mmCIF file of C-alpha atoms in Angstrom:
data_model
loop_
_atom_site.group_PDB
_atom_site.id
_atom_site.type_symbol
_atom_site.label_atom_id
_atom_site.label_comp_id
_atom_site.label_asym_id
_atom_site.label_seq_id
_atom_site.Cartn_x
_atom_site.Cartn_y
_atom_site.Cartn_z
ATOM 1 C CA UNK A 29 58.210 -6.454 14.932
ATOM 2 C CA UNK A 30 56.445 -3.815 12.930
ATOM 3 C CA UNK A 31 53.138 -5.472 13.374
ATOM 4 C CA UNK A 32 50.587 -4.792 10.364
ATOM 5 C CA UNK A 33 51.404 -2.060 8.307
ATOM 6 C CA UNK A 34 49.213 -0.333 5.824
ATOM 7 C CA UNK A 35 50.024 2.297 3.098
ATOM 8 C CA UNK A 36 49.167 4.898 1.791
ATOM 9 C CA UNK A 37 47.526 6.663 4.874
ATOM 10 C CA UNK A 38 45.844 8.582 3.195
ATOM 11 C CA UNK A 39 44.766 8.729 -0.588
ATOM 12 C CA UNK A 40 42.329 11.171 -2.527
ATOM 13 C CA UNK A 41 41.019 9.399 -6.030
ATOM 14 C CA UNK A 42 38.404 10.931 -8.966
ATOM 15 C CA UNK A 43 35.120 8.447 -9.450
ATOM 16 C CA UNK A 44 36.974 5.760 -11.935
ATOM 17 C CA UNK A 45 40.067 5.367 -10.823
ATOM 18 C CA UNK A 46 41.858 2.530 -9.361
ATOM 19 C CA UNK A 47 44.411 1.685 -6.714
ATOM 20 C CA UNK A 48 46.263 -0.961 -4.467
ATOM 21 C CA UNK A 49 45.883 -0.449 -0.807
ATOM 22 C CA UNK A 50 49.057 -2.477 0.540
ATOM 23 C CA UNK A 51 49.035 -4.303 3.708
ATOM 24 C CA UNK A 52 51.952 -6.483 4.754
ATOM 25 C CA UNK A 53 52.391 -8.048 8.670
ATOM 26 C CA UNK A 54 55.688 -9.751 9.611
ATOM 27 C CA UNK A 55 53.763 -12.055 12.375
ATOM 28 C CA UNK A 56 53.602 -15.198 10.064
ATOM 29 C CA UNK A 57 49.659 -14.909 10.805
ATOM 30 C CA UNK A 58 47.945 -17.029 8.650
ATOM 31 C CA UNK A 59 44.341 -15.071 8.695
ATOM 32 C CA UNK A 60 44.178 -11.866 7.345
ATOM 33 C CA UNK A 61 41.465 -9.503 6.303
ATOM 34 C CA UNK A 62 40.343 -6.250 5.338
ATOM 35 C CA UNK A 63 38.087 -3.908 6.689
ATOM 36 C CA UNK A 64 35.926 -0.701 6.034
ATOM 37 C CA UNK A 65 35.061 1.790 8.499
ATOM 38 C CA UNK A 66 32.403 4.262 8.175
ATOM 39 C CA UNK A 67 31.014 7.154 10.500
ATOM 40 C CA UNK A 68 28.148 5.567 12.928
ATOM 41 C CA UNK A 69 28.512 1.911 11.774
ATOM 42 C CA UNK A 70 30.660 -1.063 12.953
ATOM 43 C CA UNK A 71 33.524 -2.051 11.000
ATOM 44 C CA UNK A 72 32.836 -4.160 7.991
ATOM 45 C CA UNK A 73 34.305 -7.289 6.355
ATOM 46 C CA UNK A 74 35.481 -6.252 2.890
ATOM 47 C CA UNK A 75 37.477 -9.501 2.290
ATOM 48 C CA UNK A 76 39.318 -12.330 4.058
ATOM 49 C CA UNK A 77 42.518 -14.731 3.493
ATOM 50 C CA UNK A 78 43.035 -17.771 6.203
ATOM 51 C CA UNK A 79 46.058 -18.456 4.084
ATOM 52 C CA UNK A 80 48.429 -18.005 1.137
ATOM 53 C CA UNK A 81 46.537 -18.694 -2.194
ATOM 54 C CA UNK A 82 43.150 -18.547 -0.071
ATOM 55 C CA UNK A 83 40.645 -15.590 -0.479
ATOM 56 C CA UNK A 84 37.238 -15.516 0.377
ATOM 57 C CA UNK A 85 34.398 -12.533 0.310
ATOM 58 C CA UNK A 86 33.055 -10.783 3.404
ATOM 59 C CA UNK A 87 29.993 -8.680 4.002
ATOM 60 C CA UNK A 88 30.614 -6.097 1.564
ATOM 61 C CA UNK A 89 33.164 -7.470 -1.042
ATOM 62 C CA UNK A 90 31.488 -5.432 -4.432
ATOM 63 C CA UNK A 91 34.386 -3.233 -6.305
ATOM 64 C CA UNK A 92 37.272 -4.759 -4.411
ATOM 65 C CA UNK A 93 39.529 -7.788 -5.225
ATOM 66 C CA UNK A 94 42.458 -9.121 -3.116
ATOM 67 C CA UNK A 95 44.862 -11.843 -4.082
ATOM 68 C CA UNK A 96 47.748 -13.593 -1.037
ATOM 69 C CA UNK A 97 50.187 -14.731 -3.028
ATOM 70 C CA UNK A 98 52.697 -14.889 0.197
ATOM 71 C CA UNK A 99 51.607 -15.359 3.850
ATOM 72 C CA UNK A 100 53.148 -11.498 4.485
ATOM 73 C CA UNK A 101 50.940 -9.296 1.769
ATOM 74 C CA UNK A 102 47.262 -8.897 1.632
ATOM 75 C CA UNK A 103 46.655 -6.004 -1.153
ATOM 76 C CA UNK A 104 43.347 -4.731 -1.859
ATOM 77 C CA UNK A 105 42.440 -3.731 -4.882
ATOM 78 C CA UNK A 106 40.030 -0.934 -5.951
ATOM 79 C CA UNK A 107 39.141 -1.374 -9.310
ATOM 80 C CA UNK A 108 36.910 1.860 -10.461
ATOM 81 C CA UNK A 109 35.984 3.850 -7.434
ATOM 82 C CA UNK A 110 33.244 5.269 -6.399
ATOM 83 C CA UNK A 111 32.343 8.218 -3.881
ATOM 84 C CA UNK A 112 30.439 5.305 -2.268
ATOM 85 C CA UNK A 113 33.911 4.121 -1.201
ATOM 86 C CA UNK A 114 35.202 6.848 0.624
ATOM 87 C CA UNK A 115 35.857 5.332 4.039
ATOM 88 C CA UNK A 116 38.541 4.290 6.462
ATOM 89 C CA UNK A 117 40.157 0.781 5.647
ATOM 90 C CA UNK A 118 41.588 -1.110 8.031
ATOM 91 C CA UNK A 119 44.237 -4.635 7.149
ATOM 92 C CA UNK A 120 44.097 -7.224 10.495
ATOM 93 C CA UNK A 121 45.682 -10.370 10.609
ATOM 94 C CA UNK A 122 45.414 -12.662 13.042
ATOM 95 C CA UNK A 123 47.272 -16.509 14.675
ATOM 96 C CA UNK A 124 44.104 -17.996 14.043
ATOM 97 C CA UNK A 125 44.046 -21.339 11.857
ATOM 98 C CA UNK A 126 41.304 -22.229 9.565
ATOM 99 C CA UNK A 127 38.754 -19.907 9.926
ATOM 100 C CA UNK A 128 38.947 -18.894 13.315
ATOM 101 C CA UNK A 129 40.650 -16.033 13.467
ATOM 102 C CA UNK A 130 42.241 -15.393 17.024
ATOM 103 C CA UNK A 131 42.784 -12.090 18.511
ATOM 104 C CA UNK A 132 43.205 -9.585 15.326
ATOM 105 C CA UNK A 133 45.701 -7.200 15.085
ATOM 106 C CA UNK A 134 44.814 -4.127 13.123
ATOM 107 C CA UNK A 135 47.085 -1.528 10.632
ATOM 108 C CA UNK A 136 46.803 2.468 11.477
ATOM 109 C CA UNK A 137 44.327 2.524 8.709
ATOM 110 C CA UNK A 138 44.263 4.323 5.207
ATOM 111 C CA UNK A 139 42.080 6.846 4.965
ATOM 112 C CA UNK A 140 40.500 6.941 1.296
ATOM 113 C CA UNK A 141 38.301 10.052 -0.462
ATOM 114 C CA UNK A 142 36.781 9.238 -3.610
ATOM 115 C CA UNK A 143 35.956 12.677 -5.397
ATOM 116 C CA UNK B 9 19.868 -10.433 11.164
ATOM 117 C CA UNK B 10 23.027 -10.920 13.534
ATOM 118 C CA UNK B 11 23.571 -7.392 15.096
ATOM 119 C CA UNK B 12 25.672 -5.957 17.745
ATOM 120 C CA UNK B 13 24.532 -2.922 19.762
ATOM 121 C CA UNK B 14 25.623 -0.608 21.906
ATOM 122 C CA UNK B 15 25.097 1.858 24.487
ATOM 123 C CA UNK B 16 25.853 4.900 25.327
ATOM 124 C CA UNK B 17 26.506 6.545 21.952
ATOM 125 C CA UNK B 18 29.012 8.621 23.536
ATOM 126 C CA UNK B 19 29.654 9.376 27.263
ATOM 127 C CA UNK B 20 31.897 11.756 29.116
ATOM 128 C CA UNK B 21 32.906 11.387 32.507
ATOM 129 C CA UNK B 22 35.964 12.907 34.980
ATOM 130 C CA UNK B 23 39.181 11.641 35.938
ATOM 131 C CA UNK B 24 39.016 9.324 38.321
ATOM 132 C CA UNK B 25 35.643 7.652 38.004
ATOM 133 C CA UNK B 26 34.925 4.262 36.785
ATOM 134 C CA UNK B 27 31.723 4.142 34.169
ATOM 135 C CA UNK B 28 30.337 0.678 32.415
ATOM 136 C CA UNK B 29 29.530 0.406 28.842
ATOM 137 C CA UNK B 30 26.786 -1.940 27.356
ATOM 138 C CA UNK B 31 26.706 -4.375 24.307
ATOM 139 C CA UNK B 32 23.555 -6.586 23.113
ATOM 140 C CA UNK B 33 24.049 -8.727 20.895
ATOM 141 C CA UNK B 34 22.047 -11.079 18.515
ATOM 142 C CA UNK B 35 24.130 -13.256 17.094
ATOM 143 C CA UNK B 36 23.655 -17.175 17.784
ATOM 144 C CA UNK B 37 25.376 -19.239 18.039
ATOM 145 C CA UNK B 38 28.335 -17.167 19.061
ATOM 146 C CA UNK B 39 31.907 -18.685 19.047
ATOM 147 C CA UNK B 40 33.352 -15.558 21.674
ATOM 148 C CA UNK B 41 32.883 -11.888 22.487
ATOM 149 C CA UNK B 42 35.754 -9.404 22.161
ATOM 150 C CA UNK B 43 36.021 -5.649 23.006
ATOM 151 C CA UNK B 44 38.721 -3.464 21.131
ATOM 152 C CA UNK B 45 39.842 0.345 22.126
ATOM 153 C CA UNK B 46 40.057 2.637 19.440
ATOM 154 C CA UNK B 47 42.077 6.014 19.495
ATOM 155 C CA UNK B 48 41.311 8.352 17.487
ATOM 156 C CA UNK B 49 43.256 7.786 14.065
ATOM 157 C CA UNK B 50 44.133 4.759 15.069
ATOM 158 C CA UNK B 51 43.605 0.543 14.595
ATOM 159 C CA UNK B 52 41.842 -1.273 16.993
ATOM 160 C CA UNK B 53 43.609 -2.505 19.434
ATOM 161 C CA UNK B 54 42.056 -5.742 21.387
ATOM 162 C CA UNK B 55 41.085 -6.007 25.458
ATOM 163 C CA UNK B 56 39.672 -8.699 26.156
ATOM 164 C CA UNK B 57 38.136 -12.085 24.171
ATOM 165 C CA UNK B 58 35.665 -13.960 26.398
ATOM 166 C CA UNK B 59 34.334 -17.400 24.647
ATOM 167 C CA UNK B 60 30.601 -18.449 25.893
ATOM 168 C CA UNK B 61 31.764 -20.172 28.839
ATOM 169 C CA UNK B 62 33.172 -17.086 30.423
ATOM 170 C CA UNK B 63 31.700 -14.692 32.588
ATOM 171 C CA UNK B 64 33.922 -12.051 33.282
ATOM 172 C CA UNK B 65 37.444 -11.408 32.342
ATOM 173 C CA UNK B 66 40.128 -8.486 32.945
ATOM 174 C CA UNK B 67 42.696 -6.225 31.967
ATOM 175 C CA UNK B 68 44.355 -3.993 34.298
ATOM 176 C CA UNK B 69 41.399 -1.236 34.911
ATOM 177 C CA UNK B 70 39.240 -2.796 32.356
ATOM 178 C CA UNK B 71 36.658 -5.696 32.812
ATOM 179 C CA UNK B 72 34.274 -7.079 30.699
ATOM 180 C CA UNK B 73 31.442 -9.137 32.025
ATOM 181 C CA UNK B 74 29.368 -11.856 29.599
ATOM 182 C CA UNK B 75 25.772 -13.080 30.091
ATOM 183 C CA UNK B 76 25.141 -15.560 27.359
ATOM 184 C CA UNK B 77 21.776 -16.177 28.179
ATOM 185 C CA UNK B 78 20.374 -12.521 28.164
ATOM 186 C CA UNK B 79 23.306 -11.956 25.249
ATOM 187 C CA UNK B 80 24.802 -8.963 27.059
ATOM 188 C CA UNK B 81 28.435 -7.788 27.882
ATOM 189 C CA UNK B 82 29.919 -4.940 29.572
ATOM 190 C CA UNK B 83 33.136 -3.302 29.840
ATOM 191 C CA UNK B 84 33.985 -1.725 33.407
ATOM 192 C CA UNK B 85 36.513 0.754 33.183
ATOM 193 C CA UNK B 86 37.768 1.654 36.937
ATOM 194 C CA UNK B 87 39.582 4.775 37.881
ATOM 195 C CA UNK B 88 39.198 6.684 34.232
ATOM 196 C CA UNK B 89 42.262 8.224 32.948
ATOM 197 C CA UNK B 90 42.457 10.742 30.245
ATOM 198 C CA UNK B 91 44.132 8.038 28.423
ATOM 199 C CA UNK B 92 41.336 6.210 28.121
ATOM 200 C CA UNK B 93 39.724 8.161 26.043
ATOM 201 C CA UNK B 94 38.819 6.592 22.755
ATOM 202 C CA UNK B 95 36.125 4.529 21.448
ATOM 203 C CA UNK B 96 34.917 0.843 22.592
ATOM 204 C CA UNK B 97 33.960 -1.563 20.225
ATOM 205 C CA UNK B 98 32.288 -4.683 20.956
ATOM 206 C CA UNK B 99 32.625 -7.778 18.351
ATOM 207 C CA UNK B 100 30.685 -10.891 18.668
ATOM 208 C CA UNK B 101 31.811 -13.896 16.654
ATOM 209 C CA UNK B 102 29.282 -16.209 14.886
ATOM 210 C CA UNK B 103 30.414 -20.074 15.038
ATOM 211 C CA UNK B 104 31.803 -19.759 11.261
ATOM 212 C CA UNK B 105 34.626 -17.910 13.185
ATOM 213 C CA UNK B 106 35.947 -15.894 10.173
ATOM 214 C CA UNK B 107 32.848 -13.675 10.468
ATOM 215 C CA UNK B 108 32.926 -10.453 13.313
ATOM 216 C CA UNK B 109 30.435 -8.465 13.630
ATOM 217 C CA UNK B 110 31.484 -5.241 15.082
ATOM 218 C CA UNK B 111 29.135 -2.438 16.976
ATOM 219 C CA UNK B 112 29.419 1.169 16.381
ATOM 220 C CA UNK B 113 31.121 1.844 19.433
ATOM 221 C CA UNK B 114 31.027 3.899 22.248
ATOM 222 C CA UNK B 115 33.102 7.019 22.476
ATOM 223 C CA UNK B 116 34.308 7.662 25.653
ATOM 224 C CA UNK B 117 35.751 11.483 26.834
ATOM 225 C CA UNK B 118 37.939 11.586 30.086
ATOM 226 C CA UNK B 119 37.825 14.738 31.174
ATOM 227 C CA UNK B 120 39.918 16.602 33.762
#
């Protein structure tokens, strides 16, 4: 199993711009969910998906949009970014039904620079 | 606000010796405490996941400890290795489940 992989790995953008972070797991987890990762602060919940067809905003959802149109994919979508969104994003899924989401498993990350 | 914090920032200790990092925690109710190690450039990667009822639970050379009265954890690590180095994270989970909150971490330095 490959686990949850994420790509690019790394991605430098100009203010305005937009782009797909992929994120595709081969678990058959029902939950997954993105995550952003900034210097000094805990990880926080972009956006979250306890199934296909199911999205729901996190803590900081504002300039992203996902869509889980299969149980394997969870893109997220930047849609005109902003320095503000330079940070580390991290894809987990997770066994969990509903909206418990069991023990996560998390991508390598994709580190994103927003000039 | 729910909030998860913890303590040390950052610690460095030798080879060999075990240390103990902290985690307070407001959230409540809380549906289970986890703690993830983080290498550098890397995902999480999970330890342990305690639900209220637990008190302490292990991993090899790691073990976490939950008092859900006082709302504190702590993660034992015994006989360091330079391996271990990496950062801690401690999520609590509200009763909605779907919602972690992480800490900041703790970044740990095994030294030789």
């Amino acid at each position: 199993n490959a686990g949850v992989t994420q790509t690019p790995k790394f991605q430098v953008l100009k203010t305005g711009q937009s782009m797909t972070l992929q994120c595709a797991q081969d678990m058959n987890h029902e939950y997954m969910s993105w995550y952003r990762q900034d210097p000094g602060m805990g990880l926080r919940l972009i956006h979250y998906s306890v199934g296909a067809g199911i999205t729901d905003q996190g803590e900081v959802p504002n300039g992203y949009n996902v869509s889980r149109s299969t149980t394997e994919d969870f893109p997220l979508r930047l849609l005109s970014a902003a320095p503000s969104q330079t940070s580390v994003y991290f894809c987990a899924s997770s066994y969990g039904r509903g909206h418990f989401p069991g023990e996560l498993f998390f991508g390598e990350g994709s580190r994103l620079t927003v000039l | 606000k729910n909030q998860v914090e913890q303590s040390p920032q950052s610690l460095i200790i030798l080879e060999g010796k075990n240390c103990t990092l902290q985690c307070n925690y407001t959230v409540s109710p809380f549906s289970n405490l986890r703690w993830y190690k983080q290498d550098t450039g890397r995902g999480p990667v999970s330890l342990t996941i305690m639900t209220f009822s637990e008190n302490t639970k292990s991993n090899g050379r790691y073990t976490a400890t939950l008092d859900a009265d006082t709302k504190q954890s702590s993660l034992h690590i015994t006989a360091s290795q330079l391996s271990d180095s990496a950062s801690y994270i401690c999520v609590v989970s509200d009763r909605d489940g779907n919602k972690l909150v992480f800490g900041a971490g703790t970044i740990l330095r095994v030294k030789s």
